[in-house]
Amino acid sequence: MTSETILYLIIGITIFDFVFNKVLGILNNKSRKKPIPASLTGIYDEEKYAESQRYQTAVFKFSAISSTLSFFVMLAMLWFGIFGWLDAQVRAIAPVEYLSSLYFFGILYFASDILGLPFDIYGTFVIEEKFGFNKTTAKTFVLDKLKGWLMTVIVGGIIVGVFIALVALFPQTFWIYFWIVTAVLMVFINMFYTSLIIPLFNKLTPLGDGTLKDAITHYSQKVGFSLNNIFVIDGSKRSSKANAFFSGLGKKKKVVLYDTLIDQHSEEELVAVLAHEVGHYKKKHIVWSMVLSVAQIGFMLWLLSLLISSSEVSWALGANSTSMHINVLAFGMLFSPVSTVIGILMNLLSRKNEYEADEYAVRTYDRKPLISALKKLTATNLGNLTPHPAYVFVNYSHPSLQQRIEAMEKVA
Ligand SMILES: [Zn+2]
């Protein structure tokens, strides 16, 4: 392929991506006005329902503006060869080739993060604030940003550094070695997420003795699942939205409950939510999704190895010599249709797993408290009761609330 064809291909993919997501977003936005299904009545009163509609409209409009803007910035950068221009600049200032890649990715990361900053601020302090979700103070926001940057510089710097070194040492087979590195890193992050990363941003406290802990212990003994490490996270520091998750593998696994979740739900509902999470473990969803992500990364790296030293790809983005980092960037754009398809397949699998975890919770605990917990979560998060099926198919990692409740009601 000539560099011109590659450029047009990348521009075509960028336009297709944008239009595809736009169409889905518009369909979903219209779908909100559909009547509320019978299984979902009583979640909102009339006033709260109107508020949820206003919230979703605000979020939709805001993301439409920011995605349109970044689309045009990207088109301009491709059309005017800005990536190639940046490549020439970093080569001129970097004393060795190795550093030019680090500069290149570093500059792109900080430029896009700083361009996105006004949107971040508006989203948090105007939209989320207006609907009563935001609890982030300006101080927390600034500290989060600084910690995030520091972490990216350290972790990202090491990852990019290892990648560059492997490409230089093994131009053909680097992808196998880098694949091993990422797989080890993924397992490592999963194991130490709650002990190393979360404490940088939040406070974790072990769940104190009391009736909630007793109820959880009682359930976990019944299903033969050790739940010794239960922690409460101060999610209320940033938002009133609620959540719960598991982290870690094997005996080291931890359950993390948001303080906001505990405040808003009854003990029965909390145990039901945990029973759902236990279902993910018992059905081996966590291990399988990790295996699949590792396989997906391997496939991606192999494809990347096919074009990483292509001069035509570098020229397509406006570079005047063959540039490894330009090719990595171009690969990301060329790969995007494949990654959309993989994403849809992963969401299909994830939704199937959610049904299974719900069923597990219904069978081993109870149906009613899980349904009422899900309804409450939707109401406090001002969630959409009638998302468009096409939007759900592409973007939802969980089935819609209606689908989940109807499936749970069918469990004998
Ligand atoms: Zn789940």
mmCIF file of C-alpha atoms and ligand atoms in Angstrom:
data_model
loop_
_atom_site.group_PDB
_atom_site.id
_atom_site.type_symbol
_atom_site.label_atom_id
_atom_site.label_comp_id
_atom_site.label_asym_id
_atom_site.label_seq_id
_atom_site.Cartn_x
_atom_site.Cartn_y
_atom_site.Cartn_z
ATOM 1 C CA MET A 1 0.000 0.000 0.000
ATOM 2 C CA THR A 2 1.234 3.512 -0.712
ATOM 3 C CA SER A 3 1.467 5.978 2.133
ATOM 4 C CA GLU A 4 -1.347 7.992 0.563
ATOM 5 C CA THR A 5 -3.709 4.994 0.607
ATOM 6 C CA ILE A 6 -2.797 4.324 4.245
ATOM 7 C CA LEU A 7 -3.543 7.925 5.191
ATOM 8 C CA TYR A 8 -6.955 7.786 3.481
ATOM 9 C CA LEU A 9 -7.657 4.471 5.164
ATOM 10 C CA ILE A 10 -6.868 5.931 8.598
ATOM 11 C CA ILE A 11 -8.995 9.017 7.889
ATOM 12 C CA GLY A 12 -11.818 6.755 6.657
ATOM 13 C CA ILE A 13 -11.662 4.650 9.817
ATOM 14 C CA THR A 14 -11.651 7.758 12.010
ATOM 15 C CA ILE A 15 -14.743 9.118 10.232
ATOM 16 C CA PHE A 16 -16.532 5.754 10.357
ATOM 17 C CA ASP A 17 -15.830 5.397 14.077
ATOM 18 C CA PHE A 18 -17.177 8.858 14.768
ATOM 19 C CA VAL A 19 -20.347 8.395 12.695
ATOM 20 C CA PHE A 20 -20.977 4.918 14.136
ATOM 21 C CA ASN A 21 -20.815 6.172 17.722
ATOM 22 C CA LYS A 22 -22.825 9.290 16.871
ATOM 23 C CA VAL A 23 -25.662 7.220 15.385
ATOM 24 C CA LEU A 24 -25.747 4.897 18.407
ATOM 25 C CA GLY A 25 -25.704 7.862 20.783
ATOM 26 C CA ILE A 26 -28.583 9.585 18.979
ATOM 27 C CA LEU A 27 -30.661 6.378 18.890
ATOM 28 C CA ASN A 28 -30.067 5.899 22.598
ATOM 29 C CA ASN A 29 -30.939 9.496 23.367
ATOM 30 C CA LYS A 30 -34.272 9.162 21.526
ATOM 31 C CA SER A 31 -34.972 5.807 23.181
ATOM 32 C CA ARG A 32 -35.121 7.510 26.587
ATOM 33 C CA LYS A 33 -38.553 8.883 25.809
ATOM 34 C CA LYS A 34 -40.082 5.398 25.469
ATOM 35 C CA PRO A 35 -42.663 4.382 28.096
ATOM 36 C CA ILE A 36 -41.328 2.721 31.255
ATOM 37 C CA PRO A 37 -41.588 -1.115 31.059
ATOM 38 C CA ALA A 38 -43.957 -2.802 33.529
ATOM 39 C CA SER A 39 -41.110 -4.550 35.407
ATOM 40 C CA LEU A 40 -39.517 -1.187 36.157
ATOM 41 C CA THR A 41 -42.371 0.845 37.561
ATOM 42 C CA GLY A 42 -41.935 2.523 40.915
ATOM 43 C CA ILE A 43 -38.184 3.121 40.624
ATOM 44 C CA TYR A 44 -38.626 6.846 40.248
ATOM 45 C CA ASP A 45 -41.447 9.135 41.221
ATOM 46 C CA GLU A 46 -42.530 11.485 38.470
ATOM 47 C CA GLU A 47 -40.322 14.354 39.522
ATOM 48 C CA LYS A 48 -37.226 12.188 39.954
ATOM 49 C CA TYR A 49 -37.862 10.586 36.554
ATOM 50 C CA ALA A 50 -37.924 14.010 34.923
ATOM 51 C CA GLU A 51 -34.674 14.785 36.698
ATOM 52 C CA SER A 52 -33.070 11.575 35.422
ATOM 53 C CA GLN A 53 -34.081 12.584 31.901
ATOM 54 C CA ARG A 54 -32.545 16.009 32.345
ATOM 55 C CA TYR A 55 -29.343 14.448 33.689
ATOM 56 C CA GLN A 56 -29.017 12.009 30.805
ATOM 57 C CA THR A 57 -29.704 14.776 28.265
ATOM 58 C CA ALA A 58 -27.015 16.941 29.856
ATOM 59 C CA VAL A 59 -24.473 14.097 29.764
ATOM 60 C CA PHE A 60 -25.407 13.241 26.176
ATOM 61 C CA LYS A 61 -25.035 16.800 24.915
ATOM 62 C CA PHE A 62 -21.787 17.299 26.767
ATOM 63 C CA SER A 63 -20.182 14.137 25.417
ATOM 64 C CA ALA A 64 -21.468 14.976 21.904
ATOM 65 C CA ILE A 65 -19.632 18.302 22.055
ATOM 66 C CA SER A 66 -16.390 16.872 23.426
ATOM 67 C CA SER A 67 -16.315 13.908 21.024
ATOM 68 C CA THR A 68 -17.025 16.174 18.025
ATOM 69 C CA LEU A 69 -14.234 18.484 19.050
ATOM 70 C CA SER A 70 -11.685 15.708 19.497
ATOM 71 C CA PHE A 71 -12.784 14.226 16.155
ATOM 72 C CA PHE A 72 -11.973 17.445 14.315
ATOM 73 C CA VAL A 73 -8.684 17.886 16.169
ATOM 74 C CA MET A 74 -7.718 14.348 15.113
ATOM 75 C CA LEU A 75 -8.713 14.952 11.481
ATOM 76 C CA ALA A 76 -6.674 18.147 11.382
ATOM 77 C CA MET A 77 -3.656 16.402 12.900
ATOM 78 C CA LEU A 78 -3.850 13.657 10.285
ATOM 79 C CA TRP A 79 -4.505 15.970 7.366
ATOM 80 C CA PHE A 80 -1.730 18.421 8.172
ATOM 81 C CA GLY A 81 0.797 15.752 9.150
ATOM 82 C CA ILE A 82 1.156 17.109 12.695
ATOM 83 C CA PHE A 83 2.319 13.711 14.013
ATOM 84 C CA GLY A 84 5.152 13.706 11.466
ATOM 85 C CA TRP A 85 6.024 17.270 12.388
ATOM 86 C CA LEU A 86 6.156 16.336 16.087
ATOM 87 C CA ASP A 87 8.348 13.354 15.193
ATOM 88 C CA ALA A 88 10.884 15.677 13.530
ATOM 89 C CA GLN A 89 10.863 17.988 16.578
ATOM 90 C CA VAL A 90 11.498 15.229 19.141
ATOM 91 C CA ARG A 91 14.258 13.748 16.983
ATOM 92 C CA ALA A 92 15.956 17.134 16.865
ATOM 93 C CA ILE A 93 15.986 17.514 20.664
ATOM 94 C CA ALA A 94 16.499 13.880 21.715
ATOM 95 C CA PRO A 95 20.148 12.902 22.032
ATOM 96 C CA VAL A 96 19.359 9.230 21.330
ATOM 97 C CA GLU A 97 16.616 7.514 19.320
ATOM 98 C CA TYR A 98 15.391 5.777 22.472
ATOM 99 C CA LEU A 99 14.465 9.055 24.139
ATOM 100 C CA SER A 100 12.661 10.454 21.102
ATOM 101 C CA SER A 101 9.908 7.822 21.497
ATOM 102 C CA LEU A 102 9.502 8.671 25.178
ATOM 103 C CA TYR A 103 9.294 12.390 24.346
ATOM 104 C CA PHE A 104 6.832 11.696 21.546
ATOM 105 C CA PHE A 105 4.372 9.721 23.677
ATOM 106 C CA GLY A 106 4.910 12.014 26.662
ATOM 107 C CA ILE A 107 4.113 15.163 24.693
ATOM 108 C CA LEU A 108 1.024 13.605 23.086
ATOM 109 C CA TYR A 109 -0.216 12.352 26.465
ATOM 110 C CA PHE A 110 0.180 15.679 28.249
ATOM 111 C CA ALA A 111 -1.182 17.693 25.304
ATOM 112 C CA SER A 112 -4.348 15.608 25.096
ATOM 113 C CA ASP A 113 -4.746 15.540 28.880
ATOM 114 C CA ILE A 114 -4.432 19.316 29.130
ATOM 115 C CA LEU A 115 -6.809 19.855 26.187
ATOM 116 C CA GLY A 116 -9.295 17.574 27.960
ATOM 117 C CA LEU A 117 -8.907 19.375 31.283
ATOM 118 C CA PRO A 118 -11.623 22.018 30.720
ATOM 119 C CA PHE A 119 -14.028 19.176 29.862
ATOM 120 C CA ASP A 120 -13.046 17.261 32.993
ATOM 121 C CA ILE A 121 -13.624 20.333 35.116
ATOM 122 C CA TYR A 122 -16.954 21.145 33.470
ATOM 123 C CA GLY A 123 -18.173 17.530 33.767
ATOM 124 C CA THR A 124 -17.303 17.296 37.465
ATOM 125 C CA PHE A 125 -18.002 20.776 38.790
ATOM 126 C CA VAL A 126 -20.901 21.806 36.553
ATOM 127 C CA ILE A 127 -22.867 18.762 35.357
ATOM 128 C CA GLU A 128 -22.301 16.298 38.236
ATOM 129 C CA GLU A 129 -22.534 19.200 40.677
ATOM 130 C CA LYS A 130 -25.866 20.390 39.287
ATOM 131 C CA PHE A 131 -27.448 16.973 39.865
ATOM 132 C CA GLY A 132 -26.005 16.598 43.348
ATOM 133 C CA PHE A 133 -23.480 13.830 42.572
ATOM 134 C CA ASN A 134 -20.270 15.744 42.920
ATOM 135 C CA LYS A 135 -18.464 15.632 46.263
ATOM 136 C CA THR A 136 -14.985 16.346 44.840
ATOM 137 C CA THR A 137 -13.318 19.433 46.268
ATOM 138 C CA ALA A 138 -10.987 21.539 44.128
ATOM 139 C CA LYS A 139 -8.098 20.289 46.280
ATOM 140 C CA THR A 140 -8.971 16.614 45.681
ATOM 141 C CA PHE A 141 -9.346 17.303 41.957
ATOM 142 C CA VAL A 142 -5.907 18.928 41.678
ATOM 143 C CA LEU A 143 -4.228 16.232 43.800
ATOM 144 C CA ASP A 144 -5.888 13.476 41.713
ATOM 145 C CA LYS A 145 -4.574 15.082 38.559
ATOM 146 C CA LEU A 146 -1.032 15.396 39.905
ATOM 147 C CA LYS A 147 -0.981 11.839 41.267
ATOM 148 C CA GLY A 148 -2.379 10.543 37.975
ATOM 149 C CA TRP A 149 0.331 12.344 36.017
ATOM 150 C CA LEU A 150 3.074 11.082 38.317
ATOM 151 C CA MET A 151 1.820 7.518 38.050
ATOM 152 C CA THR A 152 1.590 7.740 34.246
ATOM 153 C CA VAL A 153 5.095 9.167 33.991
ATOM 154 C CA ILE A 154 6.556 6.386 36.147
ATOM 155 C CA VAL A 155 4.509 3.368 35.012
ATOM 156 C CA GLY A 156 4.031 4.571 31.406
ATOM 157 C CA GLY A 157 7.692 5.525 31.178
ATOM 158 C CA ILE A 158 8.793 2.063 32.290
ATOM 159 C CA ILE A 159 6.371 0.294 29.920
ATOM 160 C CA VAL A 160 7.359 2.428 26.918
ATOM 161 C CA GLY A 161 11.030 2.020 27.869
ATOM 162 C CA VAL A 162 10.772 -1.784 28.017
ATOM 163 C CA PHE A 163 8.875 -1.796 24.717
ATOM 164 C CA ILE A 164 11.490 0.314 22.914
ATOM 165 C CA ALA A 165 14.322 -1.828 24.271
ATOM 166 C CA LEU A 166 12.620 -5.060 23.161
ATOM 167 C CA VAL A 167 11.898 -3.702 19.682
ATOM 168 C CA ALA A 168 15.533 -2.667 19.345
ATOM 169 C CA LEU A 169 16.847 -6.054 20.557
ATOM 170 C CA PHE A 170 14.375 -8.312 18.734
ATOM 171 C CA PRO A 171 12.909 -6.462 15.731
ATOM 172 C CA GLN A 172 10.907 -9.521 14.565
ATOM 173 C CA THR A 173 9.976 -11.323 17.763
ATOM 174 C CA PHE A 174 9.708 -8.457 20.266
ATOM 175 C CA TRP A 175 5.956 -8.991 20.459
ATOM 176 C CA ILE A 176 6.311 -12.356 22.223
ATOM 177 C CA TYR A 177 8.578 -10.918 24.943
ATOM 178 C CA PHE A 178 6.460 -7.817 25.385
ATOM 179 C CA TRP A 179 3.378 -10.003 25.591
ATOM 180 C CA ILE A 180 4.925 -11.902 28.502
ATOM 181 C CA VAL A 181 5.819 -8.611 30.190
ATOM 182 C CA THR A 182 2.231 -7.284 29.898
ATOM 183 C CA ALA A 183 0.723 -10.573 31.123
ATOM 184 C CA VAL A 184 2.948 -10.547 34.222
ATOM 185 C CA LEU A 185 2.167 -6.880 34.784
ATOM 186 C CA MET A 186 -1.589 -7.507 34.555
ATOM 187 C CA VAL A 187 -1.475 -10.264 37.163
ATOM 188 C CA PHE A 188 0.747 -8.088 39.355
ATOM 189 C CA ILE A 189 -1.604 -5.081 39.151
ATOM 190 C CA ASN A 190 -4.616 -7.292 39.864
ATOM 191 C CA MET A 191 -2.915 -8.732 42.956
ATOM 192 C CA PHE A 192 -1.675 -5.453 44.389
ATOM 193 C CA TYR A 193 -4.397 -3.066 43.206
ATOM 194 C CA THR A 194 -5.988 -2.671 46.632
ATOM 195 C CA SER A 195 -2.720 -2.498 48.543
ATOM 196 C CA LEU A 196 -0.657 -0.278 46.224
ATOM 197 C CA ILE A 197 -2.852 1.768 43.889
ATOM 198 C CA ILE A 198 -6.130 2.468 45.708
ATOM 199 C CA PRO A 199 -4.421 3.866 48.837
ATOM 200 C CA LEU A 200 -2.896 6.592 46.630
ATOM 201 C CA PHE A 201 -6.372 7.957 45.967
ATOM 202 C CA ASN A 202 -8.665 6.648 48.705
ATOM 203 C CA LYS A 203 -8.820 5.393 52.248
ATOM 204 C CA LEU A 204 -9.633 1.707 52.809
ATOM 205 C CA THR A 205 -10.819 0.636 56.237
ATOM 206 C CA PRO A 206 -11.632 -2.952 57.231
ATOM 207 C CA LEU A 207 -15.357 -3.434 57.778
ATOM 208 C CA GLY A 208 -15.958 -3.258 61.522
ATOM 209 C CA ASP A 209 -17.744 -5.922 63.578
ATOM 210 C CA GLY A 210 -21.500 -5.712 63.585
ATOM 211 C CA THR A 211 -24.656 -7.120 62.074
ATOM 212 C CA LEU A 212 -23.542 -6.479 58.472
ATOM 213 C CA LYS A 213 -20.301 -8.376 58.977
ATOM 214 C CA ASP A 214 -22.215 -11.204 60.676
ATOM 215 C CA ALA A 215 -24.679 -11.422 57.794
ATOM 216 C CA ILE A 216 -21.836 -11.536 55.254
ATOM 217 C CA THR A 217 -19.942 -14.190 57.250
ATOM 218 C CA HIS A 218 -23.098 -16.255 57.590
ATOM 219 C CA TYR A 219 -23.669 -16.183 53.826
ATOM 220 C CA SER A 220 -20.042 -16.905 52.917
ATOM 221 C CA GLN A 221 -19.947 -19.924 55.238
ATOM 222 C CA LYS A 222 -23.138 -21.219 53.688
ATOM 223 C CA VAL A 223 -21.685 -21.180 50.152
ATOM 224 C CA GLY A 224 -18.196 -22.209 51.257
ATOM 225 C CA PHE A 225 -16.401 -19.082 50.112
ATOM 226 C CA SER A 226 -13.905 -17.330 52.355
ATOM 227 C CA LEU A 227 -14.614 -13.620 52.643
ATOM 228 C CA ASN A 228 -12.155 -12.494 55.267
ATOM 229 C CA ASN A 229 -10.962 -9.285 53.708
ATOM 230 C CA ILE A 230 -13.880 -6.883 53.515
ATOM 231 C CA PHE A 231 -13.008 -3.232 53.167
ATOM 232 C CA VAL A 232 -14.936 0.012 53.025
ATOM 233 C CA ILE A 233 -13.704 2.678 50.616
ATOM 234 C CA ASP A 234 -14.446 6.388 51.036
ATOM 235 C CA GLY A 235 -16.071 6.801 47.619
ATOM 236 C CA SER A 236 -18.111 9.655 49.092
ATOM 237 C CA LYS A 237 -14.916 11.742 48.866
ATOM 238 C CA ARG A 238 -15.640 12.224 45.145
ATOM 239 C CA SER A 239 -19.196 11.243 44.289
ATOM 240 C CA SER A 240 -22.466 10.120 45.812
ATOM 241 C CA LYS A 241 -22.666 7.339 43.210
ATOM 242 C CA ALA A 242 -22.265 3.843 44.686
ATOM 243 C CA ASN A 243 -20.353 0.684 43.744
ATOM 244 C CA ALA A 244 -18.742 -2.539 45.003
ATOM 245 C CA PHE A 245 -15.973 -4.734 43.607
ATOM 246 C CA PHE A 246 -13.671 -7.671 44.193
ATOM 247 C CA SER A 247 -9.960 -7.499 43.655
ATOM 248 C CA GLY A 248 -7.057 -9.915 43.777
ATOM 249 C CA LEU A 249 -6.797 -13.619 43.155
ATOM 250 C CA GLY A 250 -6.977 -16.726 45.330
ATOM 251 C CA LYS A 251 -6.607 -16.304 49.067
ATOM 252 C CA LYS A 252 -5.534 -12.675 48.703
ATOM 253 C CA LYS A 253 -8.850 -11.556 47.267
ATOM 254 C CA LYS A 254 -10.520 -8.560 48.836
ATOM 255 C CA VAL A 255 -14.053 -7.230 48.742
ATOM 256 C CA VAL A 256 -14.376 -3.475 48.541
ATOM 257 C CA LEU A 257 -17.682 -1.789 49.390
ATOM 258 C CA TYR A 258 -18.260 1.913 48.781
ATOM 259 C CA ASP A 259 -19.351 3.807 51.884
ATOM 260 C CA THR A 260 -22.087 5.295 49.695
ATOM 261 C CA LEU A 261 -23.371 1.767 48.933
ATOM 262 C CA ILE A 262 -23.505 0.900 52.633
ATOM 263 C CA ASP A 263 -25.346 4.132 53.442
ATOM 264 C CA GLN A 264 -28.025 3.630 50.807
ATOM 265 C CA HIS A 265 -28.806 -0.099 51.142
ATOM 266 C CA SER A 266 -30.211 -2.517 53.687
ATOM 267 C CA GLU A 267 -28.049 -5.371 55.006
ATOM 268 C CA GLU A 268 -29.994 -7.886 52.944
ATOM 269 C CA GLU A 269 -29.406 -5.858 49.780
ATOM 270 C CA LEU A 270 -25.685 -5.598 50.533
ATOM 271 C CA VAL A 271 -25.362 -9.354 51.041
ATOM 272 C CA ALA A 272 -27.274 -9.883 47.775
ATOM 273 C CA VAL A 273 -24.803 -7.622 45.938
ATOM 274 C CA LEU A 274 -21.922 -9.601 47.449
ATOM 275 C CA ALA A 275 -23.606 -12.881 46.503
ATOM 276 C CA HIS A 276 -23.608 -11.627 42.899
ATOM 277 C CA GLU A 277 -19.869 -10.894 43.147
ATOM 278 C CA VAL A 278 -19.232 -14.327 44.694
ATOM 279 C CA GLY A 279 -21.086 -15.769 41.689
ATOM 280 C CA HIS A 280 -18.471 -14.207 39.383
ATOM 281 C CA TYR A 281 -15.762 -15.983 41.369
ATOM 282 C CA LYS A 282 -17.489 -19.335 41.620
ATOM 283 C CA LYS A 283 -18.222 -19.363 37.885
ATOM 284 C CA LYS A 284 -14.563 -18.480 37.160
ATOM 285 C CA HIS A 285 -15.524 -15.305 35.267
ATOM 286 C CA ILE A 286 -12.603 -13.335 36.659
ATOM 287 C CA VAL A 287 -9.971 -15.858 35.584
ATOM 288 C CA TRP A 288 -11.527 -16.290 32.149
ATOM 289 C CA SER A 289 -11.801 -12.605 31.398
ATOM 290 C CA MET A 290 -8.158 -12.231 32.322
ATOM 291 C CA VAL A 291 -7.126 -15.106 30.039
ATOM 292 C CA LEU A 292 -9.128 -13.542 27.203
ATOM 293 C CA SER A 293 -7.580 -10.104 27.668
ATOM 294 C CA VAL A 294 -4.116 -11.627 27.630
ATOM 295 C CA ALA A 295 -4.958 -13.509 24.400
ATOM 296 C CA GLN A 296 -6.332 -10.304 22.889
ATOM 297 C CA ILE A 297 -3.169 -8.380 23.738
ATOM 298 C CA GLY A 298 -1.049 -11.127 22.145
ATOM 299 C CA PHE A 299 -3.074 -10.922 18.927
ATOM 300 C CA MET A 300 -2.752 -7.146 18.882
ATOM 301 C CA LEU A 301 1.000 -7.210 19.466
ATOM 302 C CA TRP A 302 1.475 -9.778 16.716
ATOM 303 C CA LEU A 303 -0.438 -7.581 14.247
ATOM 304 C CA LEU A 304 1.588 -4.587 15.400
ATOM 305 C CA SER A 305 4.818 -6.488 14.695
ATOM 306 C CA LEU A 306 3.759 -6.777 11.040
ATOM 307 C CA LEU A 307 3.809 -3.033 10.426
ATOM 308 C CA ILE A 308 6.093 -1.585 13.090
ATOM 309 C CA SER A 309 9.010 -1.125 10.716
ATOM 310 C CA SER A 310 7.005 -0.047 7.656
ATOM 311 C CA SER A 311 8.206 3.209 6.094
ATOM 312 C CA GLU A 312 4.932 3.737 4.220
ATOM 313 C CA VAL A 313 2.978 3.857 7.496
ATOM 314 C CA SER A 314 5.345 6.483 8.919
ATOM 315 C CA TRP A 315 5.104 8.599 5.767
ATOM 316 C CA ALA A 316 1.307 8.356 5.887
ATOM 317 C CA LEU A 317 1.287 10.340 9.152
ATOM 318 C CA GLY A 318 3.693 12.905 7.725
ATOM 319 C CA ALA A 319 7.040 11.617 9.011
ATOM 320 C CA ASN A 320 10.029 11.801 6.680
ATOM 321 C CA SER A 321 11.825 8.754 8.059
ATOM 322 C CA THR A 322 10.701 5.389 9.431
ATOM 323 C CA SER A 323 9.549 5.973 12.951
ATOM 324 C CA MET A 324 8.643 3.258 15.434
ATOM 325 C CA HIS A 325 6.469 5.480 17.633
ATOM 326 C CA ILE A 326 4.573 6.933 14.657
ATOM 327 C CA ASN A 327 3.848 3.380 13.518
ATOM 328 C CA VAL A 328 2.577 2.364 16.959
ATOM 329 C CA LEU A 329 0.208 5.334 16.844
ATOM 330 C CA ALA A 330 -0.941 4.537 13.290
ATOM 331 C CA PHE A 331 -1.473 0.938 14.296
ATOM 332 C CA GLY A 332 -3.790 2.077 17.084
ATOM 333 C CA MET A 333 -5.947 3.875 14.524
ATOM 334 C CA LEU A 334 -5.871 1.107 11.907
ATOM 335 C CA PHE A 335 -6.719 -1.467 14.570
ATOM 336 C CA SER A 336 -9.740 0.449 15.852
ATOM 337 C CA PRO A 337 -12.407 -1.390 13.747
ATOM 338 C CA VAL A 338 -11.007 -4.730 14.956
ATOM 339 C CA SER A 339 -10.971 -3.432 18.497
ATOM 340 C CA THR A 340 -14.617 -2.309 18.139
ATOM 341 C CA VAL A 341 -15.566 -5.851 17.079
ATOM 342 C CA ILE A 342 -13.542 -7.396 19.922
ATOM 343 C CA GLY A 343 -15.179 -4.955 22.330
ATOM 344 C CA ILE A 344 -18.657 -6.033 21.187
ATOM 345 C CA LEU A 345 -17.734 -9.714 21.663
ATOM 346 C CA MET A 346 -16.279 -9.025 25.113
ATOM 347 C CA ASN A 347 -19.445 -7.158 26.113
ATOM 348 C CA LEU A 348 -21.557 -10.091 24.902
ATOM 349 C CA LEU A 349 -19.553 -12.417 27.127
ATOM 350 C CA SER A 350 -19.645 -9.987 30.026
ATOM 351 C CA ARG A 351 -23.451 -9.691 29.821
ATOM 352 C CA LYS A 352 -23.751 -13.488 29.783
ATOM 353 C CA ASN A 353 -21.567 -13.562 32.926
ATOM 354 C CA GLU A 354 -23.760 -10.961 34.611
ATOM 355 C CA TYR A 355 -26.845 -13.123 34.052
ATOM 356 C CA GLU A 356 -24.989 -16.093 35.544
ATOM 357 C CA ALA A 357 -23.850 -14.111 38.583
ATOM 358 C CA ASP A 358 -27.405 -12.825 39.113
ATOM 359 C CA GLU A 359 -28.727 -16.358 38.876
ATOM 360 C CA TYR A 360 -26.123 -17.558 41.363
ATOM 361 C CA ALA A 361 -27.161 -14.849 43.830
ATOM 362 C CA VAL A 362 -30.845 -15.735 43.415
ATOM 363 C CA ARG A 363 -30.179 -19.445 43.982
ATOM 364 C CA THR A 364 -27.802 -19.126 46.908
ATOM 365 C CA TYR A 365 -29.301 -16.070 48.587
ATOM 366 C CA ASP A 366 -32.484 -14.335 47.526
ATOM 367 C CA ARG A 367 -34.121 -12.664 44.558
ATOM 368 C CA LYS A 368 -35.958 -9.779 46.173
ATOM 369 C CA PRO A 369 -33.069 -7.913 47.837
ATOM 370 C CA LEU A 370 -30.918 -8.141 44.687
ATOM 371 C CA ILE A 371 -33.696 -6.713 42.523
ATOM 372 C CA SER A 372 -34.370 -3.928 44.989
ATOM 373 C CA ALA A 373 -30.629 -3.185 45.268
ATOM 374 C CA LEU A 374 -30.320 -2.903 41.480
ATOM 375 C CA LYS A 375 -33.361 -0.641 41.323
ATOM 376 C CA LYS A 376 -31.990 1.571 44.067
ATOM 377 C CA LEU A 377 -28.586 1.791 42.368
ATOM 378 C CA THR A 378 -30.260 2.865 39.128
ATOM 379 C CA ALA A 379 -32.364 5.461 40.921
ATOM 380 C CA THR A 380 -29.482 6.990 42.900
ATOM 381 C CA ASN A 381 -27.318 7.101 39.753
ATOM 382 C CA LEU A 382 -30.231 8.585 37.732
ATOM 383 C CA GLY A 383 -29.790 5.713 35.278
ATOM 384 C CA ASN A 384 -31.592 5.159 31.999
ATOM 385 C CA LEU A 385 -34.561 2.767 32.178
ATOM 386 C CA THR A 386 -35.054 2.418 28.414
ATOM 387 C CA PRO A 387 -31.680 2.303 26.628
ATOM 388 C CA HIS A 388 -31.739 1.520 22.890
ATOM 389 C CA PRO A 389 -31.103 -2.203 22.171
ATOM 390 C CA ALA A 390 -28.402 -1.390 19.593
ATOM 391 C CA TYR A 391 -26.624 0.839 22.100
ATOM 392 C CA VAL A 392 -26.847 -1.892 24.757
ATOM 393 C CA PHE A 393 -25.513 -4.458 22.263
ATOM 394 C CA VAL A 394 -22.406 -2.426 21.474
ATOM 395 C CA ASN A 395 -21.618 -0.563 24.679
ATOM 396 C CA TYR A 396 -23.153 -2.253 27.734
ATOM 397 C CA SER A 397 -20.993 -4.595 29.789
ATOM 398 C CA HIS A 398 -24.088 -5.331 31.904
ATOM 399 C CA PRO A 399 -27.552 -6.192 30.559
ATOM 400 C CA SER A 400 -30.098 -3.407 30.963
ATOM 401 C CA LEU A 401 -31.947 -3.287 34.276
ATOM 402 C CA GLN A 402 -35.126 -4.538 32.590
ATOM 403 C CA GLN A 403 -33.287 -7.546 31.095
ATOM 404 C CA ARG A 404 -31.664 -8.422 34.421
ATOM 405 C CA ILE A 405 -34.862 -8.228 36.441
ATOM 406 C CA GLU A 406 -36.849 -10.206 33.883
ATOM 407 C CA ALA A 407 -34.130 -12.886 33.768
ATOM 408 C CA MET A 408 -34.021 -13.132 37.558
ATOM 409 C CA GLU A 409 -37.765 -13.510 37.724
ATOM 410 C CA LYS A 410 -37.483 -16.536 35.441
ATOM 411 C CA VAL A 411 -35.018 -18.351 37.737
ATOM 412 C CA ALA A 412 -36.975 -21.232 39.307
HETATM 413 ZN ZN ZN B 1 -21.401 -8.437 37.961
#
